[in-house]
CSV table of N, CA, C and O in Angstrom, one decimal:
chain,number,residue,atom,x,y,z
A,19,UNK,N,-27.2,2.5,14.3
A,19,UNK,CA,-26.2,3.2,13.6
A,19,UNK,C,-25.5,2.2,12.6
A,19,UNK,O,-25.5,1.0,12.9
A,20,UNK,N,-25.1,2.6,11.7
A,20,UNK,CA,-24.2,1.7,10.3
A,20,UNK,C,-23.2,1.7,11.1
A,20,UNK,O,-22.8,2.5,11.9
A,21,UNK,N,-22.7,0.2,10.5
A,21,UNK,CA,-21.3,0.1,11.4
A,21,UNK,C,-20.1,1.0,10.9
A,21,UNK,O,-19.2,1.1,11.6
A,22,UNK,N,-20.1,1.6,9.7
A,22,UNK,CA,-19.0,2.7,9.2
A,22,UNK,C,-19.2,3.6,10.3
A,22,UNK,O,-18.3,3.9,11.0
A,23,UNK,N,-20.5,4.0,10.6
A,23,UNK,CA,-19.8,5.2,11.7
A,23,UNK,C,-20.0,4.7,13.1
A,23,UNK,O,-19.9,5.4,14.1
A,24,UNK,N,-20.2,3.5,13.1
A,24,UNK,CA,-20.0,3.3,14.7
A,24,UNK,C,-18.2,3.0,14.3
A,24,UNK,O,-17.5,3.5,15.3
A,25,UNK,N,-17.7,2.7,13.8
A,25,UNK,CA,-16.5,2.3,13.5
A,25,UNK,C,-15.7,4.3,13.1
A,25,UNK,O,-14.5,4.6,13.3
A,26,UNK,N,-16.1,4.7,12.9
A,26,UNK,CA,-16.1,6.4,12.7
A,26,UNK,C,-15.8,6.9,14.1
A,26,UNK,O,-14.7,7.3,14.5
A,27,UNK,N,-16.8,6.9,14.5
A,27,UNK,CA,-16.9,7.1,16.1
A,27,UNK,C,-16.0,6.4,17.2
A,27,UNK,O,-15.6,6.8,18.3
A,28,UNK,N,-16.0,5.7,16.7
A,28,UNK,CA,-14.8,4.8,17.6
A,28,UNK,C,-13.1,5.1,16.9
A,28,UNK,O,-12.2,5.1,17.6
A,29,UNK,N,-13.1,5.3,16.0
A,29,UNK,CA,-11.4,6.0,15.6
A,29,UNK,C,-11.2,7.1,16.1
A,29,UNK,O,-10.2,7.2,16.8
A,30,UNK,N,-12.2,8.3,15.9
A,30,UNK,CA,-12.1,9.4,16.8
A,30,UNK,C,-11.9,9.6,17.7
A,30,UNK,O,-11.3,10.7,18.0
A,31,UNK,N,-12.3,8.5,18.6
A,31,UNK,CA,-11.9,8.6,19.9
A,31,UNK,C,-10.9,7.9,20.5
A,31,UNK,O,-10.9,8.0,21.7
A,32,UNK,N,-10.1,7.3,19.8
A,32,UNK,CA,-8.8,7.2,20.2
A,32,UNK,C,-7.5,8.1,20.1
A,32,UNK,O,-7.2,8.7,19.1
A,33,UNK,N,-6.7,8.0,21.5
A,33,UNK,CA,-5.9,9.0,21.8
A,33,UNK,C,-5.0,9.8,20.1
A,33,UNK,O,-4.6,11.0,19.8
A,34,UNK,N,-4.9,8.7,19.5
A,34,UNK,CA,-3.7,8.9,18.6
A,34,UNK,C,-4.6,9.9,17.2
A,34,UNK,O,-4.2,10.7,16.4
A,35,UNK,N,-5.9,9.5,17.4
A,35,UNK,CA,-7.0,10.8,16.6
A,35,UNK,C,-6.9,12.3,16.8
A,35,UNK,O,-7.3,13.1,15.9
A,36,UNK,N,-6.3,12.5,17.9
A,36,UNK,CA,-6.0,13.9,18.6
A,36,UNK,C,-5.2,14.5,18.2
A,36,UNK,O,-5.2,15.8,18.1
A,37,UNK,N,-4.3,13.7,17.9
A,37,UNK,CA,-3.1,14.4,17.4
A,37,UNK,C,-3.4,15.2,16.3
A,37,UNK,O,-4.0,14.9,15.3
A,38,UNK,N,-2.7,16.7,16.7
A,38,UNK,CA,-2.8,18.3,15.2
A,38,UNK,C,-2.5,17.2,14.1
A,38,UNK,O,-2.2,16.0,14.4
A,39,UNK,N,-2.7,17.8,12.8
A,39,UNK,CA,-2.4,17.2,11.9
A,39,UNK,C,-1.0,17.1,11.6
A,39,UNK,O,-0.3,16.1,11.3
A,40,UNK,N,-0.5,18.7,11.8
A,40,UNK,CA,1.1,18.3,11.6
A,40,UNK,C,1.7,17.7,12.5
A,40,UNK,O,2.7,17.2,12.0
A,41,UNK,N,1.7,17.3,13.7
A,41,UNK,CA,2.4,16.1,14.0
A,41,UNK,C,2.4,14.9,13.5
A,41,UNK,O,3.4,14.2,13.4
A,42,UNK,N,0.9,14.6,13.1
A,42,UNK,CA,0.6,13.1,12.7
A,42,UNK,C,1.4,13.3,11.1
A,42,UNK,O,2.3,12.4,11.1
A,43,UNK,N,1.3,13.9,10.2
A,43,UNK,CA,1.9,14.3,9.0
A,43,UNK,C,3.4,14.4,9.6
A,43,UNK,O,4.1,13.9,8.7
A,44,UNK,N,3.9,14.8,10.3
A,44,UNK,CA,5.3,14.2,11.0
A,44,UNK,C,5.9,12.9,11.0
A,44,UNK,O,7.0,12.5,10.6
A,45,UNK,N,4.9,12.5,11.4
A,45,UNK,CA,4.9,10.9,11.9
A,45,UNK,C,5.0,9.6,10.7
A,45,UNK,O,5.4,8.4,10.7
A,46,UNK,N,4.5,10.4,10.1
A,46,UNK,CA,4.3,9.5,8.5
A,46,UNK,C,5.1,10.2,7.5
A,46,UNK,O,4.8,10.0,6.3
A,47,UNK,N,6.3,11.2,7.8
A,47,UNK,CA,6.8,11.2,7.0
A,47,UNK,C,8.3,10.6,7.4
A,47,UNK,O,9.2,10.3,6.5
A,48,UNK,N,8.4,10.3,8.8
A,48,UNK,CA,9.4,9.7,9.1
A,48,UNK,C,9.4,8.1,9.0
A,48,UNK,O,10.3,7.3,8.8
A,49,UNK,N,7.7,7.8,9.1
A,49,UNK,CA,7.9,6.6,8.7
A,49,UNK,C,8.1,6.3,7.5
A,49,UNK,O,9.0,5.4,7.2
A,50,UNK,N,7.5,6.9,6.5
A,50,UNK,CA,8.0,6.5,4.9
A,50,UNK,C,9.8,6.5,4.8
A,50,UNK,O,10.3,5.8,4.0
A,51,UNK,N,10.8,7.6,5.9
A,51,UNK,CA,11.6,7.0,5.7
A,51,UNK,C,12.6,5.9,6.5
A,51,UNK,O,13.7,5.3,6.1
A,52,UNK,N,12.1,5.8,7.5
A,52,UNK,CA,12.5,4.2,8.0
A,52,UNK,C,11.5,2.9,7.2
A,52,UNK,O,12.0,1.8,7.1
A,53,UNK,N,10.5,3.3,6.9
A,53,UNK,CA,9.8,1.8,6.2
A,53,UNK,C,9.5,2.0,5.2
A,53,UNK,O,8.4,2.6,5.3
A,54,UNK,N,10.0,1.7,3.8
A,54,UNK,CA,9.7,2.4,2.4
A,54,UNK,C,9.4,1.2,2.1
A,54,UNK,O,9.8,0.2,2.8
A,55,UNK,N,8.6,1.2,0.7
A,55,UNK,CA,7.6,0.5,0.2
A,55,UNK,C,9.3,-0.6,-0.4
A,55,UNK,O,10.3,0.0,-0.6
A,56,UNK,N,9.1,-1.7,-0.6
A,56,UNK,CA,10.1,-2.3,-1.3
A,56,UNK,C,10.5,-4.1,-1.6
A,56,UNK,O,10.2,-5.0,-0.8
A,57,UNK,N,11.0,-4.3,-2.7
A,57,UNK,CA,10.6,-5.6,-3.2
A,57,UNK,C,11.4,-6.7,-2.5
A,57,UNK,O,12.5,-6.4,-2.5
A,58,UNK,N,11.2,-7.7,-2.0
A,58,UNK,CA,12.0,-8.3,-1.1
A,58,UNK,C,13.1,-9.4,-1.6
A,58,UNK,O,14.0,-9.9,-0.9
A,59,UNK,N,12.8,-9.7,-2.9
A,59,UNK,CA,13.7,-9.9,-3.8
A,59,UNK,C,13.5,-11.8,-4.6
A,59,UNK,O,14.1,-12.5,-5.4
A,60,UNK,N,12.1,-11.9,-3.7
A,60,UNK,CA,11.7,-13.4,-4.3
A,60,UNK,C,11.0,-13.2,-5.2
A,60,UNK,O,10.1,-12.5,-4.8
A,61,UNK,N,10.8,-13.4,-6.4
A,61,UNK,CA,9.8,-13.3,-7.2
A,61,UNK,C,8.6,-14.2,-6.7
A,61,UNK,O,7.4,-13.9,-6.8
A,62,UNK,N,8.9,-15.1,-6.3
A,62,UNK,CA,6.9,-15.5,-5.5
A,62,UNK,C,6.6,-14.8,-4.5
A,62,UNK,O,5.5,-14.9,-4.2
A,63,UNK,N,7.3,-14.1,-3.8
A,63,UNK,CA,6.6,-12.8,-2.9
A,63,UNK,C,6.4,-11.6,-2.9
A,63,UNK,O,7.4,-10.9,-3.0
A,64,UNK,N,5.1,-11.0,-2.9
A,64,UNK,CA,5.1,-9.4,-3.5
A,64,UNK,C,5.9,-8.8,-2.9
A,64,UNK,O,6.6,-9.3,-2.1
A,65,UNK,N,5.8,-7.3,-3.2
A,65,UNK,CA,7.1,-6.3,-2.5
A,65,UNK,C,6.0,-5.9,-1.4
A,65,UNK,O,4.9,-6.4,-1.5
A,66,UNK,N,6.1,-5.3,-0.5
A,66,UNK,CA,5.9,-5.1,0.5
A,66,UNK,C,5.3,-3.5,0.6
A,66,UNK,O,6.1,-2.7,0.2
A,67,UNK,N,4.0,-2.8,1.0
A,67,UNK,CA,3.8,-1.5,0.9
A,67,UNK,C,4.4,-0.6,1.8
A,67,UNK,O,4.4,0.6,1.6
A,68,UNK,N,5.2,-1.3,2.9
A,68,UNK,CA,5.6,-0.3,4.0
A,68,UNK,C,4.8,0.3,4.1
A,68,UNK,O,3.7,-0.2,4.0
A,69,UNK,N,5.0,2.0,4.7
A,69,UNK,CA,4.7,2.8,5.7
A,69,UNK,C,3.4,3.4,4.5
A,69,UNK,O,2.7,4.4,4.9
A,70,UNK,N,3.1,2.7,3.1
A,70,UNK,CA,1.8,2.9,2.5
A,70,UNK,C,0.4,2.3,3.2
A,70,UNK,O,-0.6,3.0,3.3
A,71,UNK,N,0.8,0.6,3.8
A,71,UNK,CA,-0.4,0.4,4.8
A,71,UNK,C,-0.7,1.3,5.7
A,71,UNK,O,-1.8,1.0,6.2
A,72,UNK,N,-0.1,2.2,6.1
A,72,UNK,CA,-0.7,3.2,7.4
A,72,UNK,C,-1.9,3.7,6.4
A,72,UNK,O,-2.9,3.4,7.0
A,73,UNK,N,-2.2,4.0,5.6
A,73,UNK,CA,-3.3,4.4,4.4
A,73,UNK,C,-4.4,3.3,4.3
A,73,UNK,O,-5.3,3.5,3.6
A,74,UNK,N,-4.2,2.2,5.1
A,74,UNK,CA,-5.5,1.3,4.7
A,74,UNK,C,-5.9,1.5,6.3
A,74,UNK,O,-7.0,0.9,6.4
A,75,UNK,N,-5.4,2.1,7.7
A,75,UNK,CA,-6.0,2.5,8.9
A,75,UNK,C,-7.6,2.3,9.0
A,75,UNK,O,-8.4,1.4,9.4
A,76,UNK,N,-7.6,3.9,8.3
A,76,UNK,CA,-8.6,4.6,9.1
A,76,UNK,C,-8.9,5.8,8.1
A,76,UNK,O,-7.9,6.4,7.6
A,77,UNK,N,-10.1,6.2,7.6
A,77,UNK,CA,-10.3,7.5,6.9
A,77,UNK,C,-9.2,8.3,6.5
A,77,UNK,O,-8.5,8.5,5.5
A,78,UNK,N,-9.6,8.8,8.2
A,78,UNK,CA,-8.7,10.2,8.8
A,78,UNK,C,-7.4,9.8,7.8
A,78,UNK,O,-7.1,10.4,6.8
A,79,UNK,N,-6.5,8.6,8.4
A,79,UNK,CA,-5.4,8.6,8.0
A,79,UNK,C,-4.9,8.1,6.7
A,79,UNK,O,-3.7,8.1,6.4
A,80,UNK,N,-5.9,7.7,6.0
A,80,UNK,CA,-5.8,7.5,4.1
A,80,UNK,C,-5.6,9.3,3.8
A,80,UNK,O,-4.8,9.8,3.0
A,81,UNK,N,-6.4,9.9,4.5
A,81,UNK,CA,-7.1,11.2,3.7
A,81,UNK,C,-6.0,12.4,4.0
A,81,UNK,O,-6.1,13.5,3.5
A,82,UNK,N,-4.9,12.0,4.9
A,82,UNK,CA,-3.8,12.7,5.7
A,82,UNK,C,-2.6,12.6,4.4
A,82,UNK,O,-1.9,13.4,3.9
A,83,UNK,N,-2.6,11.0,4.3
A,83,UNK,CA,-1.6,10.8,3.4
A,83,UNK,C,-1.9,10.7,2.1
A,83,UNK,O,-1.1,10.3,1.2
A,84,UNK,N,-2.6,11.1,2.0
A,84,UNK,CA,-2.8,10.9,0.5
A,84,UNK,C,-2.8,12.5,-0.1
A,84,UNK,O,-2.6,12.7,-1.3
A,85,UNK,N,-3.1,13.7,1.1
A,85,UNK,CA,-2.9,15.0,0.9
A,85,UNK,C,-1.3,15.6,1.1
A,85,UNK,O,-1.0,16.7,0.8
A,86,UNK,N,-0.4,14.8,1.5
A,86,UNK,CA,0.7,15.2,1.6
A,86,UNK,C,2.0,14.9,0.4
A,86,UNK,O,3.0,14.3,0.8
A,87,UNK,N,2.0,15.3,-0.5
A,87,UNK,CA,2.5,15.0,-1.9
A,87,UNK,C,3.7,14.8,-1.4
A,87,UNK,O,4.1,14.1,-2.3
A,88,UNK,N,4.5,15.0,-0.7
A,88,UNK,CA,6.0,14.8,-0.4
A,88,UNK,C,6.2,13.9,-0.3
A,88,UNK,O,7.1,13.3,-0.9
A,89,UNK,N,4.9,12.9,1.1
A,89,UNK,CA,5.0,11.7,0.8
A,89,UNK,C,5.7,10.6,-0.4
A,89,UNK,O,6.5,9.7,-0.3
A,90,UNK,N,5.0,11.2,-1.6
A,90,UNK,CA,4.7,10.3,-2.8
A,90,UNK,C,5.9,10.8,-3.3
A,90,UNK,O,6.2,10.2,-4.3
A,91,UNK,N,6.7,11.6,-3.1
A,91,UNK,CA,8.2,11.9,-4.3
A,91,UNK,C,8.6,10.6,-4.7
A,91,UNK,O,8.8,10.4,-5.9
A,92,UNK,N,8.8,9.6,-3.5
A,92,UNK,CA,10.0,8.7,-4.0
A,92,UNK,C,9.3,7.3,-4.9
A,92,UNK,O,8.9,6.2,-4.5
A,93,UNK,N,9.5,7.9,-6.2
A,93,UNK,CA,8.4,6.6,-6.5
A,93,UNK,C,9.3,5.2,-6.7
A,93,UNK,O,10.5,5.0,-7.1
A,94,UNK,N,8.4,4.3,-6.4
A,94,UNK,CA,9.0,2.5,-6.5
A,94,UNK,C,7.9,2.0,-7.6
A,94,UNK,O,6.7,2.0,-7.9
A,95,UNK,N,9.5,1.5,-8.2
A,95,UNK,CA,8.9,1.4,-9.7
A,95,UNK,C,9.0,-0.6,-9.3
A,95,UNK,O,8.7,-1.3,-10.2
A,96,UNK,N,9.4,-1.2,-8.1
A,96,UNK,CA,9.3,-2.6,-7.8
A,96,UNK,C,7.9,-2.7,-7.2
A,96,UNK,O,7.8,-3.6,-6.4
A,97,UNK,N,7.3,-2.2,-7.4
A,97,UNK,CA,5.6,-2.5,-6.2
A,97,UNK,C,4.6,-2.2,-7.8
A,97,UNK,O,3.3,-2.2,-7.7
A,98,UNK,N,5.2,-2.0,-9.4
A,98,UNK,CA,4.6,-2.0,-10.9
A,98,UNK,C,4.1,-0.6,-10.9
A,98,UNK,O,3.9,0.3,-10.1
A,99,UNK,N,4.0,-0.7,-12.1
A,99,UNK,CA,3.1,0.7,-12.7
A,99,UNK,C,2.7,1.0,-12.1
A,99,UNK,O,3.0,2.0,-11.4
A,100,UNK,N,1.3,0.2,-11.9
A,100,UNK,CA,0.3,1.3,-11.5
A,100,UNK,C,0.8,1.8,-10.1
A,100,UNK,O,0.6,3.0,-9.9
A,101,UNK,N,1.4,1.1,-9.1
A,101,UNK,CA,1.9,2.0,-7.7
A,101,UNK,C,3.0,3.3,-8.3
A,101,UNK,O,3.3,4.5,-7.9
A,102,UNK,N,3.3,2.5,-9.6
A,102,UNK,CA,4.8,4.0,-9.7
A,102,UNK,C,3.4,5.1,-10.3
A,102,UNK,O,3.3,5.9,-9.4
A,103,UNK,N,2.6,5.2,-11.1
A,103,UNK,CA,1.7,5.9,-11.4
A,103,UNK,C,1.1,6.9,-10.1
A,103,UNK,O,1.2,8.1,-9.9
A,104,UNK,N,0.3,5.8,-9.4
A,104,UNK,CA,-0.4,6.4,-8.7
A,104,UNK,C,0.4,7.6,-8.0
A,104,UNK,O,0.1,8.7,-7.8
A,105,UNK,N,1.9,6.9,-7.6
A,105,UNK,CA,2.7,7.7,-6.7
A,105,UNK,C,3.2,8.9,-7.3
A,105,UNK,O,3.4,9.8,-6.4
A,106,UNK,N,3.6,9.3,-8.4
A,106,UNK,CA,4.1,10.3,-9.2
A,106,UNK,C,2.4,11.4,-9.2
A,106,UNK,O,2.5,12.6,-9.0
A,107,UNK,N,1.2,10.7,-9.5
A,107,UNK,CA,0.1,11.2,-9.2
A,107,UNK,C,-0.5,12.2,-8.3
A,107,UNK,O,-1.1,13.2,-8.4
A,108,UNK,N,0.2,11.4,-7.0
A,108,UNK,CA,0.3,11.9,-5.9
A,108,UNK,C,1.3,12.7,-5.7
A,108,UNK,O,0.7,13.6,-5.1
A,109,UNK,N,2.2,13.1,-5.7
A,109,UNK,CA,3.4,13.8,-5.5
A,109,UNK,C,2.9,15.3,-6.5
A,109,UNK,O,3.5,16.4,-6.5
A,110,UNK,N,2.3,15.0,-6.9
A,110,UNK,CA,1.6,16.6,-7.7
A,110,UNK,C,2.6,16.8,-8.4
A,110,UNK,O,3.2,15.9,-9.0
A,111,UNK,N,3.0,18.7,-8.4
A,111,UNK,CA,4.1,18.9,-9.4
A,111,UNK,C,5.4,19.3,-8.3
A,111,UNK,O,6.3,20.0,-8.6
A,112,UNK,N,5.3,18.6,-7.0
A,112,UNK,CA,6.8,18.2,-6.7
A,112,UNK,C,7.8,17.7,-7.4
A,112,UNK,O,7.2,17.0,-8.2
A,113,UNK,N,9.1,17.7,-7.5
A,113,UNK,CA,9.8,17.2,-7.9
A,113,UNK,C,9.8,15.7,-7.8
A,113,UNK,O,9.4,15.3,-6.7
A,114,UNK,N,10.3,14.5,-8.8
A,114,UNK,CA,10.6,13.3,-7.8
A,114,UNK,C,11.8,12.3,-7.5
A,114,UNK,O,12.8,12.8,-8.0
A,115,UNK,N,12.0,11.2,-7.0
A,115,UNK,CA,12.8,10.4,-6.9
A,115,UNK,C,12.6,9.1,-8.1
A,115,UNK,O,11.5,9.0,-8.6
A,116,UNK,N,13.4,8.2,-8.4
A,116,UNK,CA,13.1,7.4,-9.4
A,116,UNK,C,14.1,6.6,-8.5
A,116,UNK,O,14.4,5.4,-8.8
């Protein structure tokens, strides 16, 4: 087997894979708001993606958040364009935050 899906196969089968979607879609919406993406205020250190790294996981959970446009309302225009882009992107024709 290629290691993507032995690595496939092995996400699945962890407890926290089980979870309905809307809980997990719960779970990442509470996290975006206790850990929001944000700039830490040094200019030699990037801003930080917050509760955006949950999106570098695992498939499943890039493909969860990245379908949930509510997520993306609040865009952060400190993480540059292309994150404020992508995020307004994402957020569809929800309303947004600036």
């Amino acid at each position: 087997l290629a290691l993507r899906q032995v690595m496939s196969q092995h996400n699945d089968s962890v407890p926290i894979s089980r979870l309905p979607l809307e809980i997990f879609s719960h779970i990442l919406a509470t996290l975006s708001n206790i850990h929001p993406p944000s700039y830490r205020g040094d200019p030699s250190e990037p801003p930080t993606l917050g509760w955006i790294t949950t999106t570098h996981v695992c498939r499943r959970w890039r493909h969860i958040a990245l379908d949930q446009a509510t997520l993306w309302t609040d865009v952060e225009f400190t993480l540059g364009t292309e994150w404020a882009q992508r995020m307004i992107a994402r957020s569809q024709s929800l309303p947004i935050t600036l």
